[in-house]
C-alpha cells in the first residue's frame, strides 16, 4: 500500500505553494515596516523549555506535545509554539544587550497533537512577533496594531479584536479565590474538564466551549474588574493607545488564553469565516517568562497567528488574484534539427533570470503547442529546419497572437526586453 502523509499534516503542493509564497512575502514586508527582524530557531528543543515556559497544567503541555527521548536519553519536544524558543534564544545570545527593545518575528511550523479538524492541524504554521524589553502599554498596542495591519493590508474582512487583562502575581491570586468561591456554587454541574481545572487553573473555566459551562459562568466575576492599580493603569493606557491608532477593539473579560505565561494584556483576533476554530491570532504580555527561563527580569509582549487559518479566510473571501508562476518563453521544436540550439537558448535565457521551458519528452509539435498553452507561456517560439537555415525565428505573443520576426543573434536581447515587460 502506498504511504500517505500523517493525519493532521498537509503537503503544500505547487498549485498551493504560490499562495503561501505571496502571503509570506507580504507578511515579511509588513513585519519589516514595523521594524521587526526575523528569528529562526530549531524545530525541536529540550522538553523542559516548554514545560517550564508554557506551564505543566496547560492542554499543550499536558496532552498535545510531540515528545520523544533521543538516543542520548534526553527528552526532546517538537515546538508547539515559538514564544518559549524565542525567549530561550534571546537569553542565550544576550539579544537584550544589542537592542534594549528586541523586536523579533517568525514564520515557522509548529506541532501539536490535537484532534484534526477544519483549521486545526498537527503540523501547522504560525507567523508571529515578540517585542522583548518594554513595559510600556504602547508596545502592546504596537503588537496588536501590527497583527491588525497584516489582516487589513491583505484585505481580510470580518475580523474582530478582543482584549483583556489577566492581571499579575499581585492581583490574580485574590481574583482566583473570588472566582473559585463563585464556581463552588455550581461545581457539581460543571463539565468534567472544568471540574479538573477548578483547583489549579479556574480562569480557563471562563473560556470553556461547553454551552452549559458558559451558562453557569455567565455572571462570574471577571479579572478585569479585580486589577491592581498597576495592571488597571496599564489596561487603560493600552486602550488609549489603541484608540489613538483608530484600532477597533472590544474588551472581552473572558479571554484567558491557553498558555500560562501571560500577565496583564491578553488578546485574540477572531474571524467569522472560520467556523468553530475562529481564532486567527492570539497573544499578550509575558513579563515573567524571561526570568522564569533563566534570564534577567525582562518585560515582553507578542502574538502568533495561524497561517493556514489566514489562507482559509483569504480563500473564502476570494482574495487571491495573482497568477501562478508561468514560463515567459516556451520553445517548440518542429524537428530534431533545432533541439540542441533550443537546449542552449533555454539555458542562456535562464542565466538572465528568464523563466523558460522546452520539451523533454519528444512530443509532437501539436502536443508541444498544447503544453505551452497549458503552462500559460507568455511567448512561444517554434523552431525547425527552416528557422535554423534562415537564422531567424518568429516570436508569438500568446495573449494577443502578435508575431515578430527576429534574427537568432538578437533573440536573447529582444526576449529579455519583451519578457521583462510582460
Ligand atoms: P496560540 O493561541 O496557542 O498562541 O496560537 C496562536 C494561533 O496559532 C491561533 O490563534 C491559531 O490561529 C493558530 N493555531 C494554534 N493551534 C493551531 C492548530 N492546531 N492548527 C492550526 N492553527 C493553530 C501561541 O502560540 C502563543 N505563542 C502566542 C504568543 C506569542 N503569545 C505571546 N507571544
Short mmCIF file of C-alpha atoms and ligand atoms in Angstrom, two decimals:
data_model
loop_
_atom_site.label_atom_id
_atom_site.label_comp_id
_atom_site.label_asym_id
_atom_site.label_seq_id
_atom_site.Cartn_x
_atom_site.Cartn_y
_atom_site.Cartn_z
CA UNK A 1 0.00 0.00 0.00
CA UNK A 2 1.30 3.47 -0.85
CA UNK A 3 2.30 5.53 2.16
CA UNK A 4 0.29 8.65 2.99
CA UNK A 5 1.04 11.81 4.92
CA UNK A 6 0.29 11.66 8.65
CA UNK A 7 -3.19 12.64 9.87
CA UNK A 8 -3.28 16.34 10.69
CA UNK A 9 -0.35 17.18 8.41
CA UNK A 10 -0.55 18.60 4.90
CA UNK A 11 1.58 18.71 1.79
CA UNK A 12 1.76 22.12 0.20
CA UNK A 13 1.82 21.15 -3.45
CA UNK A 14 2.86 23.53 -6.28
CA UNK A 15 -0.71 24.63 -7.04
CA UNK A 16 -0.88 25.95 -3.45
CA UNK A 17 2.69 27.00 -2.72
CA UNK A 18 2.49 30.16 -4.83
CA UNK A 19 -0.20 31.45 -2.45
CA UNK A 20 1.97 30.64 0.54
CA UNK A 21 4.91 32.44 -1.05
CA UNK A 22 2.92 35.54 -1.88
CA UNK A 23 1.42 35.70 1.63
CA UNK A 24 4.82 35.08 3.25
CA UNK A 25 6.39 37.83 1.16
CA UNK A 26 3.74 40.31 2.24
CA UNK A 27 3.97 39.24 5.89
CA UNK A 28 7.72 39.85 5.83
CA UNK A 29 7.25 43.29 4.24
CA UNK A 30 4.76 44.33 6.91
CA UNK A 31 6.91 42.94 9.75
CA UNK A 32 9.88 44.87 8.34
CA UNK A 33 7.88 48.09 8.11
CA UNK A 34 7.20 47.77 11.85
CA UNK A 35 10.96 47.24 12.25
CA UNK A 36 10.79 43.61 13.39
CA UNK A 37 13.64 41.28 12.37
CA UNK A 38 13.40 37.60 11.63
CA UNK A 39 14.48 34.94 14.12
CA UNK A 40 14.70 31.24 13.27
CA UNK A 41 15.13 28.63 15.96
CA UNK A 42 15.38 24.81 15.79
CA UNK A 43 12.12 22.87 15.43
CA UNK A 44 12.96 20.79 18.49
CA UNK A 45 14.13 21.80 21.95
CA UNK A 46 14.60 20.17 25.32
CA UNK A 47 11.17 19.33 26.69
CA UNK A 48 11.89 21.29 29.88
CA UNK A 49 11.78 24.56 27.92
CA UNK A 50 8.11 24.09 27.11
CA UNK A 51 7.00 22.54 30.38
CA UNK A 52 8.58 25.43 32.28
CA UNK A 53 7.63 28.08 29.75
CA UNK A 54 4.07 27.19 28.76
CA UNK A 55 3.05 25.57 32.07
CA UNK A 56 2.64 21.94 33.22
CA UNK A 57 -1.12 22.26 33.57
CA UNK A 58 -1.91 23.61 30.13
CA UNK A 59 -3.52 21.44 27.43
CA UNK A 60 -0.49 21.99 25.22
CA UNK A 61 1.99 20.56 27.71
CA UNK A 62 -0.38 18.02 29.26
CA UNK A 63 -1.87 16.50 26.13
CA UNK A 64 -0.56 17.87 22.89
CA UNK A 65 3.22 17.84 22.68
CA UNK A 66 5.21 15.56 20.40
CA UNK A 67 7.80 14.44 22.92
CA UNK A 68 10.43 11.77 22.40
CA UNK A 69 13.59 10.57 24.05
CA UNK A 70 16.58 10.84 21.76
CA UNK A 71 19.34 8.25 21.54
CA UNK A 72 21.29 10.09 24.21
CA UNK A 73 18.39 9.72 26.67
CA UNK A 74 17.31 13.40 26.62
CA UNK A 75 13.64 14.28 26.41
CA UNK A 76 13.03 16.41 23.33
CA UNK A 77 9.88 18.10 22.03
CA UNK A 78 8.85 19.42 18.63
CA UNK A 79 7.98 23.03 19.38
CA UNK A 80 4.24 23.56 19.94
CA UNK A 81 4.73 27.37 19.79
CA UNK A 82 7.57 29.85 19.35
CA UNK A 83 7.49 32.19 22.33
CA UNK A 84 9.43 29.86 24.66
CA UNK A 85 12.05 29.17 21.96
CA UNK A 86 12.41 32.87 21.12
CA UNK A 87 12.92 33.71 24.79
CA UNK A 88 15.46 30.88 25.15
CA UNK A 89 17.35 32.25 22.19
CA UNK A 90 17.07 35.85 23.44
CA UNK A 91 18.69 34.81 26.73
CA UNK A 92 21.32 32.55 25.16
CA UNK A 93 22.56 35.20 22.72
CA UNK A 94 22.19 38.20 25.04
CA UNK A 95 19.99 39.86 22.44
CA UNK A 96 18.89 42.42 25.02
CA UNK A 97 22.41 43.81 25.21
CA UNK A 98 22.45 44.53 21.50
CA UNK A 99 19.00 46.07 21.47
CA UNK A 100 17.14 47.15 24.63
CA UNK A 101 13.83 46.56 22.87
CA UNK A 102 14.34 43.43 20.73
CA UNK A 103 11.68 43.18 18.04
CA UNK A 104 11.66 39.69 16.53
CA UNK A 105 9.35 37.89 14.10
CA UNK A 106 8.99 34.40 12.70
CA UNK A 107 7.08 32.37 10.14
CA UNK A 108 7.52 28.72 11.03
CA UNK A 109 5.95 25.28 11.52
CA UNK A 110 4.61 24.22 14.94
CA UNK A 111 3.45 20.82 16.20
CA UNK A 112 0.53 19.94 18.47
CA UNK A 113 -1.19 16.58 18.71
CA UNK A 114 -4.72 17.95 18.70
CA UNK A 115 -7.78 16.34 17.13
CA UNK A 116 -7.57 17.45 13.50
CA UNK A 117 -10.50 19.35 12.03
CA UNK A 118 -11.03 22.30 9.68
CA UNK A 119 -8.48 24.94 10.69
CA UNK A 120 -6.81 22.63 13.20
CA UNK A 121 -3.75 20.64 12.22
CA UNK A 122 -0.99 18.71 13.95
CA UNK A 123 1.71 20.40 11.94
CA UNK A 124 0.61 23.96 11.31
CA UNK A 125 2.38 27.24 10.65
CA UNK A 126 2.44 30.42 12.64
CA UNK A 127 3.63 33.90 11.89
CA UNK A 128 4.25 35.94 14.97
CA UNK A 129 6.16 38.75 16.60
CA UNK A 130 7.74 39.21 20.01
CA UNK A 131 8.84 42.58 21.45
CA UNK A 132 11.14 41.86 24.39
CA UNK A 133 12.30 44.62 26.73
CA UNK A 134 9.47 47.16 27.02
CA UNK A 135 6.95 47.64 29.83
CA UNK A 136 5.04 50.46 28.18
CA UNK A 137 1.46 49.69 27.05
CA UNK A 138 2.29 51.37 23.74
CA UNK A 139 4.38 48.31 22.90
CA UNK A 140 1.32 46.10 23.50
CA UNK A 141 -0.65 48.45 21.25
CA UNK A 142 2.05 48.27 18.57
CA UNK A 143 1.95 44.46 18.65
CA UNK A 144 -1.85 44.45 18.32
CA UNK A 145 -1.72 47.10 15.59
CA UNK A 146 0.88 45.02 13.72
CA UNK A 147 -1.39 41.96 13.78
CA UNK A 148 -4.39 44.03 12.73
CA UNK A 149 -2.41 45.76 9.94
CA UNK A 150 -1.48 42.38 8.50
CA UNK A 151 -5.13 41.37 8.07
CA UNK A 152 -6.06 44.85 6.81
CA UNK A 153 -3.26 45.01 4.27
CA UNK A 154 -4.10 41.55 2.99
CA UNK A 155 -7.69 42.71 2.55
CA UNK A 156 -9.15 40.30 5.14
CA UNK A 157 -12.59 41.34 6.38
CA UNK A 158 -14.94 40.12 9.14
CA UNK A 159 -12.33 40.19 11.89
CA UNK A 160 -12.65 41.46 15.45
CA UNK A 161 -10.07 42.24 18.11
CA UNK A 162 -10.84 41.19 21.70
CA UNK A 163 -8.66 42.41 24.50
CA UNK A 164 -8.48 41.67 28.21
CA UNK A 165 -6.13 41.95 31.14
CA UNK A 166 -5.28 38.77 33.04
CA UNK A 167 -3.58 40.71 35.86
CA UNK A 168 -0.30 39.85 37.56
CA UNK A 169 1.06 37.93 40.57
CA UNK A 170 -0.26 40.67 42.84
CA UNK A 171 -3.89 40.83 41.75
CA UNK A 172 -4.51 37.41 40.21
CA UNK A 173 -4.33 35.28 43.41
CA UNK A 174 -7.09 37.33 45.09
CA UNK A 175 -9.23 37.16 42.00
CA UNK A 176 -8.63 33.41 41.71
CA UNK A 177 -10.03 32.90 45.21
CA UNK A 178 -13.07 35.09 44.42
CA UNK A 179 -13.68 33.16 41.21
CA UNK A 180 -13.36 29.80 42.99
CA UNK A 181 -15.89 30.94 45.57
CA UNK A 182 -18.33 31.75 42.79
CA UNK A 183 -17.63 28.47 40.97
CA UNK A 184 -18.02 26.36 44.13
CA UNK A 185 -21.76 27.01 43.97
CA UNK A 186 -22.06 25.47 40.50
CA UNK A 187 -19.18 22.97 40.71
CA UNK A 188 -21.33 19.84 40.53
CA UNK A 189 -22.94 20.99 37.27
CA UNK A 190 -19.70 21.95 35.51
CA UNK A 191 -18.26 19.77 32.74
CA UNK A 192 -15.64 17.24 33.71
CA UNK A 193 -12.89 19.29 32.10
CA UNK A 194 -13.90 22.42 34.00
CA UNK A 195 -14.05 20.46 37.25
CA UNK A 196 -10.48 19.33 36.60
CA UNK A 197 -9.45 22.94 36.12
CA UNK A 198 -11.17 24.18 39.25
CA UNK A 199 -8.22 23.82 41.64
CA UNK A 200 -5.21 24.81 39.60
CA UNK A 201 -6.46 26.79 36.65
CA UNK A 202 -10.01 28.08 37.31
CA UNK A 203 -9.60 31.04 34.91
CA UNK A 204 -9.67 28.62 31.98
CA UNK A 205 -13.22 27.61 33.01
CA UNK A 206 -14.29 31.01 31.71
CA UNK A 207 -13.37 30.15 28.14
CA UNK A 208 -14.88 26.66 28.25
CA UNK A 209 -16.50 25.69 24.96
CA UNK A 210 -19.21 23.74 26.81
CA UNK A 211 -22.57 25.51 26.46
CA UNK A 212 -23.70 24.52 29.96
CA UNK A 213 -20.43 25.83 31.46
CA UNK A 214 -20.97 29.07 29.57
CA UNK A 215 -24.46 29.49 31.02
CA UNK A 216 -23.30 28.61 34.54
CA UNK A 217 -20.47 31.14 34.44
CA UNK A 218 -22.44 33.91 32.76
CA UNK A 219 -22.30 36.10 35.88
CA UNK A 220 -18.89 35.00 37.09
CA UNK A 221 -16.57 37.73 38.39
CA UNK A 222 -14.02 38.76 35.77
CA UNK A 223 -10.30 39.52 36.23
CA UNK A 224 -10.59 42.90 34.54
CA UNK A 225 -12.73 44.11 37.48
CA UNK A 226 -10.14 42.99 40.07
CA UNK A 227 -6.95 44.50 38.64
CA UNK A 228 -4.37 46.11 40.94
CA UNK A 229 -3.50 49.78 40.29
CA UNK A 230 -0.55 48.96 38.07
CA UNK A 231 -2.45 46.45 35.88
CA UNK A 232 -5.51 48.72 35.79
CA UNK A 233 -3.43 51.70 34.62
CA UNK A 234 -1.67 49.55 32.02
CA UNK A 235 -5.00 48.32 30.64
CA UNK A 236 -6.25 51.92 30.42
CA UNK A 237 -3.08 53.03 28.63
CA UNK A 238 -3.37 50.16 26.18
CA UNK A 239 -6.90 51.18 25.28
CA UNK A 240 -5.90 54.83 24.93
CA UNK A 241 -3.04 53.84 22.61
CA UNK A 242 -5.32 51.62 20.50
CA UNK A 243 -7.88 54.40 20.19
CA UNK A 244 -5.19 56.82 19.11
CA UNK A 245 -4.32 54.43 16.27
CA UNK A 246 -8.02 54.06 15.40
CA UNK A 247 -7.72 50.34 16.02
CA UNK A 248 -11.15 48.90 16.78
CA UNK A 249 -11.34 46.52 19.71
CA UNK A 250 -13.76 45.10 22.23
CA UNK A 251 -12.97 44.37 25.85
CA UNK A 252 -13.79 40.71 26.49
CA UNK A 253 -13.28 39.69 30.12
CA UNK A 254 -13.40 36.01 29.19
CA UNK A 255 -10.22 35.93 27.18
CA UNK A 256 -7.78 34.00 29.33
CA UNK A 257 -5.59 32.20 26.72
CA UNK A 258 -4.37 28.62 26.97
CA UNK A 259 -0.76 29.30 27.95
CA UNK A 260 0.32 30.10 31.50
CA UNK A 261 2.91 32.78 30.82
CA UNK A 262 0.56 35.73 30.34
CA UNK A 263 0.43 38.78 32.59
CA UNK A 264 -1.65 41.94 32.02
CA UNK A 265 -2.63 42.16 28.32
CA UNK A 266 -4.22 39.17 26.59
CA UNK A 267 -5.85 39.43 23.18
CA UNK A 268 -7.30 37.46 20.31
CA UNK A 269 -8.27 38.26 16.75
CA UNK A 270 -11.30 36.32 15.60
CA UNK A 271 -12.86 35.74 12.19
CA UNK A 272 -16.48 34.96 11.48
CA UNK A 273 -15.35 32.98 8.42
CA UNK A 274 -13.56 30.23 10.33
CA UNK A 275 -16.32 28.17 11.98
CA UNK A 276 -15.57 26.70 15.40
CA UNK A 277 -11.80 27.29 15.19
CA UNK A 278 -12.40 31.03 14.95
CA UNK A 279 -9.11 32.39 16.35
CA UNK A 280 -6.92 33.90 13.66
CA UNK A 281 -4.36 35.12 16.17
CA UNK A 282 -3.66 35.36 19.87
CA UNK A 283 -1.11 36.94 22.11
CA UNK A 284 -0.35 39.09 25.07
CA UNK A 285 2.20 40.24 27.60
CA UNK A 286 4.51 37.82 29.41
CA UNK A 287 6.57 39.87 31.85
CA UNK A 288 7.75 36.91 33.95
CA UNK A 289 8.83 34.44 31.28
CA UNK A 290 12.37 35.68 30.57
CA UNK A 291 13.27 35.43 34.26
CA UNK A 292 11.47 32.12 34.60
CA UNK A 293 13.59 30.68 31.82
CA UNK A 294 16.84 31.85 33.43
CA UNK A 295 17.29 35.39 32.10
CA UNK A 296 17.14 38.78 33.78
CA UNK A 297 13.73 40.18 34.68
CA UNK A 298 12.57 41.49 31.28
CA UNK A 299 9.05 42.50 30.25
CA UNK A 300 7.77 41.29 26.88
CA UNK A 301 4.71 41.11 24.67
CA UNK A 302 3.88 39.30 21.43
CA UNK A 303 1.40 37.45 19.29
CA UNK A 304 1.19 34.49 16.95
CA UNK A 305 -1.27 33.70 14.18
CA UNK A 306 -2.13 30.63 12.15
CA UNK A 307 -1.01 30.80 8.51
CA UNK A 308 -3.47 28.06 7.44
CA UNK A 309 -6.34 29.94 9.10
CA UNK A 310 -5.29 33.13 7.32
CA UNK A 311 -5.24 31.27 3.99
CA UNK A 312 -8.66 29.67 4.62
CA UNK A 313 -10.09 33.12 5.31
CA UNK A 314 -8.43 34.67 2.25
CA UNK A 315 -9.72 31.87 0.03
CA UNK A 316 -13.26 32.26 1.40
CA UNK A 317 -13.08 35.98 0.70
CA UNK A 318 -11.62 35.48 -2.81
CA UNK A 319 -8.52 37.49 -2.03
CA UNK A 320 -6.11 35.58 -4.26
CA UNK A 321 -5.84 37.20 -7.64
CA UNK A 322 -2.24 36.64 -8.57
CA UNK A 323 -1.49 34.28 -11.45
CA UNK A 324 0.58 31.22 -10.70
CA UNK A 325 4.16 31.17 -11.96
CA UNK A 326 4.30 30.62 -15.72
CA UNK A 327 7.13 30.50 -18.25
CA UNK A 328 7.99 33.68 -20.12
CA UNK A 329 9.01 31.71 -23.20
CA UNK A 330 8.23 28.21 -24.43
CA UNK A 331 10.40 26.83 -27.23
CA UNK A 332 8.68 24.35 -29.52
CA UNK A 333 10.90 22.21 -31.74
CA UNK A 334 9.40 21.39 -35.11
CA UNK A 335 12.02 18.73 -35.82
CA UNK A 336 15.22 17.31 -34.40
CA UNK A 337 17.49 19.82 -36.19
CA UNK A 338 16.67 22.57 -33.67
CA UNK A 339 16.90 20.53 -30.45
CA UNK A 340 20.43 21.39 -29.46
CA UNK A 341 20.06 25.08 -30.33
CA UNK A 342 16.87 25.29 -28.24
CA UNK A 343 18.57 23.50 -25.33
CA UNK A 344 21.35 26.13 -25.35
CA UNK A 345 18.96 29.10 -25.77
CA UNK A 346 16.83 27.98 -22.84
CA UNK A 347 19.90 27.67 -20.65
CA UNK A 348 21.24 31.08 -21.70
CA UNK A 349 17.89 32.79 -21.03
CA UNK A 350 17.69 31.17 -17.61
CA UNK A 351 21.10 32.66 -16.83
CA UNK A 352 19.42 36.04 -17.34
CA UNK A 353 16.67 35.11 -14.87
CA UNK A 354 14.02 34.48 -17.51
CA UNK A 355 11.76 31.52 -16.78
CA UNK A 356 11.56 29.44 -19.95
CA UNK A 357 10.81 25.91 -20.97
CA UNK A 358 11.21 23.37 -23.79
CA UNK A 359 10.03 19.86 -24.47
CA UNK A 360 11.99 16.99 -22.95
CA UNK A 361 9.52 14.23 -23.74
CA UNK A 362 9.84 14.02 -27.54
CA UNK A 363 6.28 15.26 -28.05
CA UNK A 364 4.75 16.16 -31.40
CA UNK A 365 4.61 19.79 -32.50
CA UNK A 366 0.89 19.88 -31.69
CA UNK A 367 1.40 18.37 -28.25
CA UNK A 368 4.17 20.88 -27.53
CA UNK A 369 1.86 23.75 -28.51
CA UNK A 370 -0.81 22.36 -26.18
CA UNK A 371 1.75 22.13 -23.38
CA UNK A 372 2.88 25.75 -23.93
CA UNK A 373 -0.76 26.77 -23.68
CA UNK A 374 -1.41 24.69 -20.57
CA UNK A 375 1.57 26.30 -18.86
CA UNK A 376 0.34 29.79 -19.92
CA UNK A 377 3.65 30.67 -21.56
CA UNK A 378 3.75 34.37 -22.43
CA UNK A 379 5.65 33.81 -25.71
CA UNK A 380 6.08 30.76 -27.94
CA UNK A 381 8.86 30.25 -30.47
CA UNK A 382 8.60 27.40 -32.98
CA UNK A 383 11.97 26.35 -34.40
CA UNK A 384 12.63 23.84 -37.16
CA UNK A 385 14.92 23.29 -40.13
CA UNK A 386 13.64 26.38 -41.93
CA UNK A 387 14.34 28.70 -38.99
CA UNK A 388 17.76 27.13 -38.45
CA UNK A 389 18.64 27.78 -42.11
CA UNK A 390 17.31 31.35 -42.03
CA UNK A 391 18.95 32.04 -38.65
CA UNK A 392 15.70 33.78 -37.70
CA UNK A 393 12.59 32.88 -35.69
CA UNK A 394 9.03 34.12 -35.11
CA UNK A 395 8.19 35.16 -31.56
CA UNK A 396 4.48 34.76 -30.87
CA UNK A 397 2.82 36.59 -28.01
CA UNK A 398 0.17 34.20 -26.81
CA UNK A 399 -2.25 36.73 -25.33
CA UNK A 400 -2.54 38.86 -28.48
CA UNK A 401 -1.44 36.42 -31.20
CA UNK A 402 1.02 39.10 -32.40
CA UNK A 403 4.14 37.77 -34.15
CA UNK A 404 7.53 39.30 -34.81
CA UNK A 405 10.48 38.01 -36.78
CA UNK A 406 13.82 38.19 -35.01
CA UNK A 407 17.31 37.21 -36.08
CA UNK A 408 18.71 34.43 -33.90
CA UNK A 409 21.72 36.50 -32.89
CA UNK A 410 19.40 39.16 -31.45
CA UNK A 411 16.98 36.79 -29.78
CA UNK A 412 18.45 36.92 -26.28
CA UNK A 413 18.42 40.74 -26.19
CA UNK A 414 14.90 41.05 -27.61
CA UNK A 415 13.45 38.39 -25.33
CA UNK A 416 14.99 39.86 -22.23
CA UNK A 417 13.26 43.16 -23.09
CA UNK A 418 9.94 41.57 -24.06
CA UNK A 419 9.66 39.17 -21.15
CA UNK A 420 10.56 41.77 -18.58
CA UNK A 421 7.75 43.89 -19.96
CA UNK A 422 5.03 41.23 -19.52
P1 LIG B 1 -1.92 30.24 20.45
O1 LIG B 1 -3.20 30.95 20.73
O2 LIG B 1 -1.74 28.90 21.05
O3 LIG B 1 -0.77 31.24 20.92
O4 LIG B 1 -1.72 30.13 18.90
C1 LIG B 1 -1.79 31.26 18.07
C2 LIG B 1 -2.55 30.95 16.78
O5 LIG B 1 -1.99 29.78 16.14
C3 LIG B 1 -4.02 30.57 16.98
O6 LIG B 1 -4.83 31.72 17.12
C4 LIG B 1 -4.31 29.83 15.68
O7 LIG B 1 -4.57 30.74 14.62
C5 LIG B 1 -3.01 29.11 15.40
N1 LIG B 1 -3.09 27.71 15.85
C6 LIG B 1 -2.91 27.23 17.09
N2 LIG B 1 -3.06 25.89 17.11
C7 LIG B 1 -3.34 25.51 15.85
C8 LIG B 1 -3.58 24.24 15.21
N3 LIG B 1 -3.56 23.09 15.88
N4 LIG B 1 -3.85 24.23 13.87
C9 LIG B 1 -3.86 25.39 13.17
N5 LIG B 1 -3.61 26.61 13.72
C10 LIG B 1 -3.37 26.67 15.04
C11 LIG B 1 0.56 30.96 20.86
O8 LIG B 1 1.02 30.05 20.25
C12 LIG B 1 1.42 31.98 21.58
N6 LIG B 1 2.83 31.60 21.40
C13 LIG B 1 1.15 33.37 21.04
C14 LIG B 1 2.03 34.42 21.64
C15 LIG B 1 3.15 34.95 21.11
N7 LIG B 1 1.86 35.00 22.82
C16 LIG B 1 2.84 35.86 23.04
N8 LIG B 1 3.64 35.83 22.01
#
